[in-house]
Amino acid sequence: MNTPLINHIKSSFLEIFNVEPVMIFSPGRINIIGEHTDYNDGFVFPAAINKGIVTAIQKNTAEFCTAVAADVNEIFEFSLNNIQSIPSGGWRNYVLGVVAEIQKKGINLKPFNVVFGGDIPVGAGLSSSAALENSLVYGLNELFGFGLSKKEMILISQKAEHNYVGVRCGIMDQYASMFGKGNSALFLDCRTIEAKEIYIDLKEYELLLINTNVKHSLSESAYNNRRSVCEKVASLLNIPALRDASEESLLNIKSKISAEDYQKALFVIQENKRVEKAAETLKNNDILALGKLLYESHNGLQNQYKVSCDELDFLVNKAKENPDVLGARMMGGGFGGCTINIIKKTAIASFSKEISLLYKEKFKMECSIYNIELSEGTHIIG
Ligand code: GLA
């Protein structure tokens, strides 16, 4: 837990509003495997991490709400009447989206003040947005006693993103952030929205994240475009979602779709299988096999689903050259953000040093390296 961050957010709130807030921590997430499968009703394997968003929130007696993004030092005042998203509104649309989606449930929300800040960089693919949405809906539920279940809350967070941010995301990020369990990853079925907790012990290996520190600008439109392709192929196959497809059934309609769309749908079918296999490898303590699945996943994301970028491919290729790294792949929506690596503990220092130098030489910018711990989902902090 990042105590300096918690103290900073709490004291900022007290300074501005002069009243004791309710404090919430909502974590970011990693994803071991299962990328772009969530909106296909498939399987994913994420885990909440010990980095995320800290939020201070309290009711107020004013006519309007005040939200403060402490990291960027921006203040936003808004009325609860007639909420609309703001073009290029950035973080404001997450706040507005959550508020509007709560109201859509027929809940009479009253004015509040909120201050938030985090220790996950925006755009790193670690779901700072889901963490923010979850912290807000969780805090409001706590303050006003709406009686919303965690599942209802994550659906509110997801709809905020669809309707007010414009990304038609799946449920993985919000689920992992809300339901995370220390030391475990969540084998989540995105159709039933039910998960099995799987204890993660990689023995002499560890998960290491490397942030490219880039976020390519097309990422949001490309994301929505991938989702549309999947929906189009599923409808041609006459099934609810690609989760229900097999490689054989896809072959039957191969002539009806473009070669690119065929590869994208094939990727989803294969990636979904890889998630199931990954859970098996962990049960059998076969970290080597898990690593191979990560490399296969990256290969598919790069060449079939086409959501990678040069910076991510470079990091994965360098990982492949190092025998102490068992697997690596891009993580999250793509077009930037982090790679996730399974690396021998004793090799972390030397690999980190080496990759940092190589990355800087190649891209004339720094990458960032994060050690993470798997943590609890969204919760109140004392
Ligand atoms: C983003 C979305 C998720 C998921 C991943 C890709 O993180 O928010 O719902 O689709 O991309 O796996």
Coordinates of C-alpha atoms and ligand atoms in Angstrom, one line a residue, residues 29 31 34-39 127 161 167 169-174 223 332-333, ligand 1:
R29 CA -4.6 -5.0 -13.0
N31 CA -3.5 -9.9 -17.3
G34 CA -6.4 -13.8 -22.6
E35 CA -6.3 -10.6 -24.6
H36 CA -9.3 -9.3 -26.5
T37 CA -11.3 -12.4 -25.4
D38 CA -13.5 -10.6 -22.8
Y39 CA -15.8 -8.8 -25.2
S127 CA -6.4 -0.1 -16.2
E161 CA -16.6 3.7 -20.4
V167 CA -14.5 2.7 -25.6
C169 CA -14.5 -2.4 -23.5
G170 CA -15.1 -5.9 -22.1
I171 CA -15.6 -6.6 -18.4
M172 CA -12.0 -7.8 -17.5
D173 CA -10.5 -4.6 -16.2
Q174 CA -13.4 -3.6 -14.0
Y223 CA -10.2 -1.2 -30.3
G332 CA -4.1 -5.0 -22.4
G333 CA -5.7 -3.3 -25.4
Ligands
GLA1 C1 -8.7 -3.2 -22.6 C2 -10.2 -3.4 -22.3 C3 -10.5 -4.8 -21.8 C4 -9.9 -5.8 -22.7 C5 -8.4 -5.6 -23.0 C6 -7.9 -6.5 -24.1 O1 -7.9 -3.3 -21.4 O2 -10.6 -2.4 -21.4 O3 -11.9 -4.9 -21.7 O4 -10.6 -6.0 -23.9 O5 -8.2 -4.2 -23.5 O6 -7.8 -7.8 -23.6

